[in-house]
Amino acid sequence: MKQWKRYKSYILPYKSAFILGPLMMVTEVLGEILLPKFMSMIINHGVAQKDGGYILKMGLVMAITSFLMAAGGILGAYFAAKASISFTSDLRRDLFARVQQFSFKNIDTFSTGSLVTRLTNDIQQVQNLIMMGLRMMLRAPGMFLGALVMAFWMNAELAAVILVVIPLLTAAIVWILRTAYPRFTAMQKALDTLNSGIQEVLTNVRVVKSFVREDYEEKRFAGTNRELKEAGLRALKIVIATMPVMMFAMNVTTLAVVWFGGNLIIGGRMAVGDLTAFTTYIVQILMSLMMLSMVFLQSSRAMASIRRIDEVLDEPIDLSDENASQKDRKVEKGRVEFKDVSFSYREGGEPVLSHISLTAETIGILGATGSGKTSLVQLIPRLYDVTEGSVRVDGIDVREYSLKNLRDGVGMVLQKNVLFSGTIEENLRWGDETATEEEVRRAAVYAQADSFVN
C-alpha cells in the first residue's frame, strides 16, 4: 500500500497511456483468437467444398483482421513505451533530487557507486517491467483464456490434454520465481561493488599512477568483475532454463494433440480444419504461459531494484534546517567558534575530533594526512553535524541557520579540483550564473595562478 501511494503520483500524469496501451493490445489478442477459427472455416467449408467465393470472402476477413491486429500492436507498443519512459523519467528526477538533499553521512551509507547504479540500472529494470507489463498485462491472460475457451468449445475431449500440462508449468514457474529473486538481488549488489571500484580508480587515477599500482588495481577490478559475472550467470541461468522448459512442454503437448486429434479425425468425430485451429490454440495457450513467466521473471528482477530505490527514497536525511530558529539570518562577519566539539563518522565509532575548542576569524590549520583537518573544516558549513558540542558562526549555532544562508556565507576550496562537463566558462560561472565577463576573466586568472603555485 505504501509503494502504491508513492508510485501512484508517477502514474496519474500519464494515465491515458497506461490505459490505452493494454486496451490496444486487446485488439491484437482478439485477432489472434479469431484467425485460427477463420482458417478452420476456410478448410472445412471452402477447401472441402471447393467454394472459391467463400475462400476469397474469408480471406478478406482475415486480411482486415490482420490489419487491425497490426494497428493495435503498434499503438499498444507506443503507449507502453510512452508510459514506461515517462514514469521512470519522473522517478529518476525525484531520486536524483533526493540524493542532492543527502548529507555526506547519507552518501557514505550507500557509496557513490551504489547510488549511480540505483539511478541508472535499477531505474532501467523498473522501466523494462512497466513496458513489458503494459504490453502483456491483458495480452497474455486474454490469449490464455480466449484460446482455452475456443479449444474447449471446439472439442472438450481433446482440450483435456492441456489440463494436465498447465499445473506442471505453473509449478515450474513458481519454483523459477522463488529461485530468481535472491539471485537478481545479489547481481545488483555485485554491480554496486564494480561501479564503486571503477569510480574510486578513475577519481584517484593520478595517485594510482604515481605509486605504480596499476597491476594491483587491475587484479582488484578482475576480482570484482569476476564476481559480477558469476552473480549474473547464476541469475540468468534461471532465465535460460525457462525457455527450454516451455518449449519442451509445448512440443510434447502439440504431439499429444496431433496424436489424439488424428484418431478423432479417423473416427469421424473431428474435422481436419478444426484440428489445425485446435493446434494453434494449444500453442497460444502455452505461449501465453511463457509470456507470463517472462513477465514474472522481469518482475522478480525489478522488485529487487524497486526495493533498492525505496531504500534511497526512505533514507532519513540527517541534516535539515526545518527546526532552525533563525532561517533568515545571514553570515556577516564570519567569526567561527568551536565549543568542546567532538566528531565521529559512525555512531558509537572512534572520534576523529575530540573536545576541540577555538575561536578565530583567520586561522591556518596544519597537520599530517588523516589528522582531521578536513573533518574540522566540514563542520563549519554543516556538511556533517558535530557529535558533541557546538560550532558557532557570528555567535549563532550553525544548526540555527538555514542551510542555504549558512553555506552562502562559507567559502571552501577543497584539496581536489573538479571540473564539470561543459566549457571552461560554464565551469567558472557555476558558482554565480550572473557573473559579469570581467568577473569571469578575473576568476580564470586566479585559477591559472593557483595552478602555477601548485
Coordinates of C-alpha atoms in Angstrom, one line a residue:
M1 CA 0.0 0.0 0.0
K2 CA 2.8 2.4 0.8
Q3 CA 4.5 1.7 -2.5
W4 CA 1.2 2.2 -4.3
K5 CA 0.8 5.6 -2.7
R6 CA 4.3 6.5 -3.6
Y7 CA 4.3 5.4 -7.2
K8 CA 0.7 6.5 -8.0
S9 CA 1.9 10.0 -8.4
Y10 CA 4.1 8.9 -11.3
I11 CA 1.2 7.0 -13.0
L12 CA -1.6 9.7 -12.8
P13 CA 0.1 12.2 -15.2
Y14 CA 0.2 9.5 -17.9
K15 CA -2.9 7.6 -17.0
S16 CA -4.2 7.8 -20.6
A17 CA -1.1 5.9 -21.9
F18 CA -1.3 3.4 -19.0
I19 CA -4.9 2.7 -20.0
L20 CA -4.6 2.8 -23.8
G21 CA -1.5 0.6 -24.0
P22 CA -3.2 -2.5 -22.7
L23 CA -6.5 -1.8 -24.4
M24 CA -4.8 -1.6 -27.8
M25 CA -3.2 -5.0 -27.1
V26 CA -6.7 -6.4 -26.6
T27 CA -7.3 -5.7 -30.3
E28 CA -4.3 -7.8 -31.2
V29 CA -5.5 -10.6 -28.8
L30 CA -8.9 -10.8 -30.4
G31 CA -7.4 -11.1 -33.8
E32 CA -5.1 -13.9 -32.6
I33 CA -8.1 -15.8 -31.2
L34 CA -10.3 -15.3 -34.3
L35 CA -7.7 -16.1 -37.0
P36 CA -7.4 -19.8 -36.3
K37 CA -11.2 -20.2 -36.3
F38 CA -11.4 -18.4 -39.7
M39 CA -8.7 -20.7 -41.0
S40 CA -10.6 -23.8 -39.9
M41 CA -13.8 -22.4 -41.6
I42 CA -11.9 -22.0 -44.8
I43 CA -10.5 -25.5 -44.7
N44 CA -13.8 -27.2 -43.6
H45 CA -16.1 -25.2 -45.9
G46 CA -14.1 -23.5 -48.6
V47 CA -11.4 -26.1 -49.4
A48 CA -13.5 -29.2 -48.6
Q49 CA -16.4 -28.0 -50.8
K50 CA -14.2 -26.3 -53.4
D51 CA -16.0 -23.0 -52.8
G52 CA -13.7 -20.3 -54.2
G53 CA -16.0 -17.4 -53.3
Y54 CA -16.2 -18.5 -49.7
I55 CA -12.4 -18.8 -49.6
L56 CA -12.0 -15.3 -51.0
K57 CA -14.6 -13.8 -48.6
M58 CA -13.0 -15.3 -45.5
G59 CA -9.5 -14.4 -46.8
L60 CA -10.6 -10.8 -47.0
V61 CA -12.0 -11.0 -43.4
M62 CA -8.6 -12.4 -42.3
A63 CA -6.7 -9.6 -44.1
I64 CA -8.8 -6.9 -42.4
T65 CA -8.4 -8.7 -39.0
S66 CA -4.6 -8.8 -39.6
F67 CA -4.6 -5.1 -40.4
L68 CA -6.5 -4.2 -37.2
M69 CA -4.1 -6.5 -35.2
A70 CA -1.1 -4.7 -36.6
A71 CA -2.6 -1.3 -35.8
G72 CA -3.4 -2.4 -32.2
G73 CA 0.0 -3.9 -31.7
I74 CA 1.8 -0.7 -32.9
L75 CA -0.4 1.6 -30.9
G76 CA -0.1 -0.7 -27.8
A77 CA 3.7 -0.7 -28.1
Y78 CA 3.8 3.1 -28.5
F79 CA 1.6 3.8 -25.4
A80 CA 3.5 1.2 -23.4
A81 CA 6.8 2.9 -24.3
K82 CA 5.4 6.4 -23.5
A83 CA 4.0 5.3 -20.2
S84 CA 7.1 3.4 -19.0
I85 CA 9.7 6.0 -20.1
S86 CA 7.7 8.9 -18.7
F87 CA 7.2 7.1 -15.4
T88 CA 10.9 6.3 -14.9
S89 CA 12.0 9.7 -16.1
D90 CA 10.0 11.4 -13.3
L91 CA 11.1 8.8 -10.8
R92 CA 14.8 9.3 -11.8
R93 CA 14.3 13.1 -11.4
D94 CA 12.9 12.7 -7.9
L95 CA 15.5 10.1 -6.9
F96 CA 18.3 12.5 -8.1
A97 CA 16.7 15.4 -6.2
R98 CA 16.6 13.2 -3.1
V99 CA 20.3 12.4 -3.4
Q100 CA 21.0 16.1 -3.7
Q101 CA 19.5 16.6 -0.3
F102 CA 21.7 13.9 1.3
S103 CA 24.4 14.9 3.7
F104 CA 27.9 13.4 3.4
K105 CA 26.8 10.9 6.0
N106 CA 23.9 9.7 3.9
I107 CA 26.1 9.3 0.9
D108 CA 28.6 7.3 2.9
T109 CA 25.8 4.9 3.8
F110 CA 25.2 3.9 0.2
S111 CA 28.5 4.7 -1.5
T112 CA 28.7 6.7 -4.7
G113 CA 28.9 3.6 -7.0
S114 CA 25.7 2.2 -5.4
L115 CA 23.8 5.5 -5.9
V116 CA 24.9 5.6 -9.6
T117 CA 23.6 2.0 -10.1
R118 CA 20.3 2.8 -8.4
L119 CA 19.8 6.0 -10.6
T120 CA 20.6 4.1 -13.8
N121 CA 20.5 0.3 -13.9
D122 CA 17.8 -0.1 -11.2
I123 CA 15.6 2.5 -12.8
Q124 CA 16.1 0.8 -16.2
Q125 CA 14.8 -2.5 -14.7
V126 CA 11.7 -0.8 -13.5
Q127 CA 11.2 0.7 -16.9
N128 CA 11.6 -2.7 -18.6
L129 CA 9.0 -4.2 -16.2
I130 CA 6.4 -1.5 -16.9
M131 CA 6.9 -1.7 -20.7
M132 CA 6.6 -5.5 -20.6
G133 CA 3.7 -5.4 -18.2
L134 CA 1.7 -3.0 -20.2
R135 CA 2.2 -5.0 -23.4
M136 CA 1.4 -8.3 -21.8
M137 CA -0.9 -7.4 -18.9
L138 CA -4.0 -8.1 -20.9
R139 CA -2.5 -9.9 -23.9
A140 CA -1.1 -12.9 -22.1
P141 CA -4.2 -13.6 -19.8
G142 CA -6.5 -12.7 -22.7
M143 CA -4.8 -15.0 -25.1
F144 CA -4.8 -17.8 -22.4
L145 CA -8.4 -17.5 -21.6
G146 CA -9.6 -16.9 -25.1
A147 CA -7.6 -19.8 -26.6
L148 CA -8.7 -22.1 -23.7
V149 CA -12.4 -21.3 -24.3
M150 CA -12.1 -21.8 -28.0
A151 CA -10.3 -25.1 -27.5
F152 CA -13.0 -26.5 -25.2
W153 CA -15.7 -25.1 -27.5
M154 CA -14.3 -26.9 -30.5
N155 CA -13.5 -30.2 -28.7
A156 CA -13.7 -30.6 -25.0
E157 CA -12.4 -34.1 -25.1
L158 CA -9.1 -33.1 -26.8
A159 CA -8.8 -30.0 -24.7
A160 CA -8.5 -32.1 -21.6
V161 CA -4.8 -32.7 -22.6
I162 CA -3.9 -29.1 -21.7
L163 CA -5.3 -29.5 -18.2
V164 CA -2.5 -31.9 -17.5
V165 CA 0.2 -29.6 -18.7
I166 CA -1.0 -26.3 -17.0
P167 CA -0.4 -27.4 -13.4
L168 CA 3.0 -28.7 -14.2
L169 CA 4.0 -25.5 -15.9
T170 CA 2.6 -23.4 -13.1
A171 CA 4.6 -25.3 -10.5
A172 CA 7.7 -24.8 -12.7
I173 CA 7.1 -21.0 -12.9
V174 CA 6.6 -20.7 -9.2
W175 CA 9.9 -22.5 -8.5
I176 CA 11.7 -20.3 -11.0
L177 CA 10.4 -17.1 -9.4
R178 CA 11.4 -18.2 -5.9
T179 CA 14.9 -19.0 -7.0
A180 CA 15.3 -15.9 -9.2
Y181 CA 14.6 -13.1 -6.7
P182 CA 17.6 -13.6 -4.4
R183 CA 19.9 -14.1 -7.3
F184 CA 18.9 -10.9 -9.0
T185 CA 19.4 -9.1 -5.7
A186 CA 22.9 -10.5 -5.4
M187 CA 23.7 -9.4 -9.0
Q188 CA 22.7 -5.8 -8.4
K189 CA 24.9 -5.7 -5.2
A190 CA 27.8 -7.1 -7.3
L191 CA 27.2 -4.3 -9.8
D192 CA 27.3 -1.8 -7.0
T193 CA 30.7 -3.1 -6.0
L194 CA 32.0 -2.9 -9.5
N195 CA 30.8 0.7 -10.0
S196 CA 32.3 1.8 -6.7
G197 CA 35.6 0.3 -7.7
I198 CA 35.6 2.0 -11.1
Q199 CA 34.6 5.3 -9.5
E200 CA 37.5 5.1 -7.0
V201 CA 40.1 4.3 -9.6
L202 CA 39.0 7.0 -12.1
T203 CA 38.9 9.6 -9.3
N204 CA 42.3 8.7 -8.0
V205 CA 44.0 7.7 -11.2
R206 CA 46.9 10.1 -10.6
V207 CA 47.6 8.6 -7.2
V208 CA 47.5 5.1 -8.7
K209 CA 50.0 6.0 -11.4
S210 CA 52.2 7.9 -9.0
F211 CA 52.6 4.9 -6.8
V212 CA 52.7 2.5 -9.8
R213 CA 49.7 0.5 -8.5
E214 CA 48.2 -0.3 -11.9
D215 CA 48.8 -4.0 -11.6
Y216 CA 47.1 -4.1 -8.1
E217 CA 44.1 -2.2 -9.4
E218 CA 43.8 -4.4 -12.4
K219 CA 43.8 -7.5 -10.2
R220 CA 41.2 -5.9 -7.9
F221 CA 39.0 -5.0 -10.8
A222 CA 39.4 -8.5 -12.3
G223 CA 38.1 -9.9 -8.9
T224 CA 35.0 -7.7 -8.7
N225 CA 34.3 -8.2 -12.4
R226 CA 34.5 -12.0 -11.9
E227 CA 32.1 -11.8 -9.0
L228 CA 29.6 -9.8 -11.2
K229 CA 30.0 -12.3 -14.0
E230 CA 29.3 -15.2 -11.6
A231 CA 26.4 -13.5 -10.0
G232 CA 25.0 -12.6 -13.4
L233 CA 25.4 -16.2 -14.7
R234 CA 23.7 -17.6 -11.5
A235 CA 20.7 -15.2 -12.1
L236 CA 20.5 -15.7 -15.9
K237 CA 20.6 -19.5 -15.6
I238 CA 17.1 -19.2 -14.4
V239 CA 16.1 -17.2 -17.5
I240 CA 17.9 -19.6 -19.7
A241 CA 16.2 -22.6 -18.2
T242 CA 12.7 -21.1 -18.7
M243 CA 12.7 -21.3 -22.5
P244 CA 13.7 -24.9 -22.9
V245 CA 11.1 -26.0 -20.2
M246 CA 8.4 -24.1 -22.0
M247 CA 9.4 -25.3 -25.5
F248 CA 9.5 -28.9 -24.3
A249 CA 6.1 -28.6 -22.8
M250 CA 4.8 -27.0 -26.0
N251 CA 6.2 -29.7 -28.2
V252 CA 5.0 -32.6 -26.1
T253 CA 1.5 -31.1 -25.8
T254 CA 1.4 -30.4 -29.6
L255 CA 2.5 -34.0 -30.3
A256 CA -0.3 -35.4 -27.9
V257 CA -2.9 -33.2 -29.5
V258 CA -1.9 -34.2 -33.1
W259 CA -1.9 -37.9 -32.0
F260 CA -5.3 -37.9 -30.3
G261 CA -6.8 -35.4 -32.8
G262 CA -5.7 -37.6 -35.7
N263 CA -7.5 -40.5 -34.1
L264 CA -10.6 -38.4 -33.7
I265 CA -10.4 -37.4 -37.4
I266 CA -10.1 -41.0 -38.4
G267 CA -13.1 -41.8 -36.3
G268 CA -15.1 -39.0 -37.9
R269 CA -15.5 -37.1 -34.7
M270 CA -13.4 -34.1 -35.7
A271 CA -12.9 -32.1 -38.9
V272 CA -9.4 -31.5 -40.3
G273 CA -9.7 -27.7 -40.2
D274 CA -10.7 -27.9 -36.5
L275 CA -7.6 -29.9 -35.7
T276 CA -5.5 -27.2 -37.4
A277 CA -7.2 -24.4 -35.4
F278 CA -7.0 -26.5 -32.2
T279 CA -3.3 -27.0 -32.6
T280 CA -2.9 -23.2 -33.0
Y281 CA -4.9 -22.6 -29.8
I282 CA -2.8 -25.1 -27.8
V283 CA 0.3 -23.2 -29.0
Q284 CA -1.3 -19.9 -28.0
I285 CA -2.1 -21.2 -24.5
L286 CA 1.4 -22.3 -23.9
M287 CA 2.8 -19.1 -25.4
S288 CA 0.7 -17.1 -23.1
L289 CA 2.1 -19.0 -20.1
M290 CA 5.6 -18.4 -21.5
M291 CA 4.9 -14.7 -21.7
L292 CA 3.6 -14.6 -18.2
S293 CA 6.7 -16.5 -16.9
M294 CA 8.9 -13.8 -18.6
V295 CA 6.8 -11.0 -17.0
F296 CA 7.2 -12.7 -13.6
L297 CA 10.9 -13.1 -14.1
Q298 CA 11.3 -9.5 -15.0
S299 CA 9.1 -8.5 -12.1
S300 CA 11.4 -10.6 -9.8
R301 CA 14.4 -8.6 -11.0
A302 CA 12.5 -5.3 -11.0
M303 CA 11.2 -5.9 -7.4
A304 CA 14.8 -6.2 -6.3
S305 CA 15.6 -2.9 -8.0
I306 CA 12.4 -1.2 -6.5
R307 CA 13.5 -2.3 -3.0
R308 CA 16.9 -0.6 -3.6
I309 CA 15.2 2.6 -5.0
D310 CA 12.9 2.6 -1.9
E311 CA 15.9 2.5 0.3
V312 CA 17.2 5.8 -1.1
L313 CA 13.7 7.4 -1.0
D314 CA 13.2 6.2 2.6
E315 CA 16.6 7.2 3.8
P316 CA 16.1 9.8 6.6
I317 CA 18.1 12.9 5.8
D318 CA 20.1 13.6 9.0
L319 CA 20.9 17.2 8.1
S320 CA 18.0 19.7 7.7
D321 CA 17.1 23.2 8.6
E322 CA 13.4 22.5 9.4
N323 CA 13.9 23.3 13.1
A324 CA 16.3 26.2 12.6
S325 CA 15.3 29.2 14.7
Q326 CA 17.0 31.9 12.6
K327 CA 16.4 30.8 9.0
D328 CA 16.5 34.4 7.7
R329 CA 19.8 35.3 9.3
K330 CA 22.9 35.5 7.1
V331 CA 26.6 35.2 7.8
E332 CA 28.1 38.7 8.2
K333 CA 31.5 38.8 9.9
G334 CA 32.4 35.1 9.6
R335 CA 33.7 34.7 13.2
V336 CA 34.0 30.9 13.8
E337 CA 33.8 29.4 17.3
F338 CA 34.2 25.7 18.3
K339 CA 32.9 24.8 21.7
D340 CA 34.1 21.5 23.1
V341 CA 33.5 19.8 19.7
S342 CA 33.8 16.1 19.2
F343 CA 33.0 14.3 16.0
S344 CA 33.0 10.7 14.7
Y345 CA 31.8 9.5 11.3
R346 CA 29.9 6.5 12.7
E347 CA 27.6 6.4 15.6
G348 CA 29.5 5.0 18.5
G349 CA 32.7 5.0 16.5
E350 CA 36.1 6.2 17.3
P351 CA 36.1 10.0 17.5
V352 CA 38.0 11.8 14.7
L353 CA 38.0 15.1 16.7
S354 CA 37.8 15.2 20.5
H355 CA 36.9 18.2 22.7
I356 CA 38.1 20.9 20.3
S357 CA 37.6 24.5 21.4
L358 CA 38.8 27.5 19.4
T359 CA 37.7 31.0 18.3
A360 CA 39.0 32.6 15.1
E361 CA 38.4 34.8 12.2
T362 CA 41.6 33.9 10.4
I363 CA 43.4 30.7 11.1
G364 CA 45.7 28.2 9.5
I365 CA 45.4 24.5 10.3
L366 CA 48.4 22.3 9.8
G367 CA 48.7 18.6 10.4
A368 CA 49.6 15.2 8.9
T369 CA 47.3 13.4 6.5
G370 CA 44.4 11.9 8.3
S371 CA 44.8 14.1 11.4
G372 CA 41.3 15.6 10.9
K373 CA 41.9 18.9 9.2
T374 CA 39.2 18.3 6.5
S375 CA 36.8 16.9 9.1
L376 CA 37.2 20.0 11.2
V377 CA 36.5 22.4 8.3
Q378 CA 33.5 20.4 7.1
L379 CA 31.7 21.0 10.3
I380 CA 31.5 24.8 9.7
P381 CA 29.1 24.7 6.7
R382 CA 27.3 21.6 8.2
L383 CA 28.5 19.1 5.7
Y384 CA 28.5 16.9 8.8
D385 CA 26.9 17.6 12.2
V386 CA 29.0 17.5 15.4
T387 CA 28.7 14.5 17.7
E388 CA 29.1 16.6 20.8
G389 CA 29.5 20.3 21.5
S390 CA 28.6 23.1 19.0
V391 CA 30.0 25.1 16.1
R392 CA 29.1 28.8 16.0
V393 CA 29.3 31.4 13.2
D394 CA 28.9 35.0 14.3
G395 CA 27.9 33.7 17.7
I396 CA 25.0 31.6 16.3
D397 CA 25.0 27.8 16.3
V398 CA 25.3 26.6 12.7
R399 CA 22.2 24.4 13.2
E400 CA 20.1 27.6 13.7
Y401 CA 20.9 29.0 10.2
S402 CA 19.1 27.8 7.1
L403 CA 21.5 25.6 5.1
K404 CA 21.4 27.9 2.1
N405 CA 22.3 31.1 4.1
L406 CA 25.0 29.3 6.0
R407 CA 26.7 27.8 3.0
D408 CA 26.3 31.0 1.0
G409 CA 28.4 32.6 3.8
V410 CA 31.1 30.0 3.9
G411 CA 33.6 29.5 1.0
M412 CA 35.6 26.3 0.8
V413 CA 38.5 25.4 -1.5
L414 CA 38.8 21.7 -1.5
Q415 CA 42.1 19.8 -1.9
K416 CA 40.8 18.2 -5.2
N417 CA 39.9 20.3 -8.2
V418 CA 36.8 19.1 -10.0
L419 CA 35.6 20.1 -13.5
F420 CA 32.0 19.6 -14.6
S421 CA 31.0 18.7 -18.1
G422 CA 30.8 21.8 -20.3
T423 CA 33.1 24.6 -21.3
I424 CA 35.6 26.4 -19.0
E425 CA 33.4 29.4 -18.9
E426 CA 30.4 27.4 -17.8
N427 CA 32.5 25.9 -15.0
L428 CA 33.7 29.4 -13.9
R429 CA 30.0 30.6 -13.9
W430 CA 28.9 27.5 -11.9
G431 CA 29.1 29.4 -8.6
D432 CA 27.4 32.5 -9.9
E433 CA 25.5 32.4 -13.2
T434 CA 25.0 36.2 -13.1
A435 CA 28.8 36.9 -13.1
T436 CA 30.0 39.6 -15.5
E437 CA 32.5 38.9 -18.2
E438 CA 35.2 40.8 -16.2
E439 CA 34.5 38.7 -13.1
V440 CA 34.8 35.5 -15.2
R441 CA 38.1 36.7 -16.6
R442 CA 39.4 37.5 -13.1
A443 CA 38.3 34.1 -11.8
A444 CA 40.2 32.5 -14.7
V445 CA 43.4 34.4 -13.8
Y446 CA 43.1 33.3 -10.2
A447 CA 42.6 29.7 -11.3
Q448 CA 45.8 29.9 -13.5
A449 CA 47.8 31.4 -10.7
D450 CA 46.6 28.7 -8.3
S451 CA 47.7 26.0 -10.9
F452 CA 51.1 27.8 -11.2
V453 CA 51.6 27.8 -7.4
N454 CA 50.7 24.1 -7.2

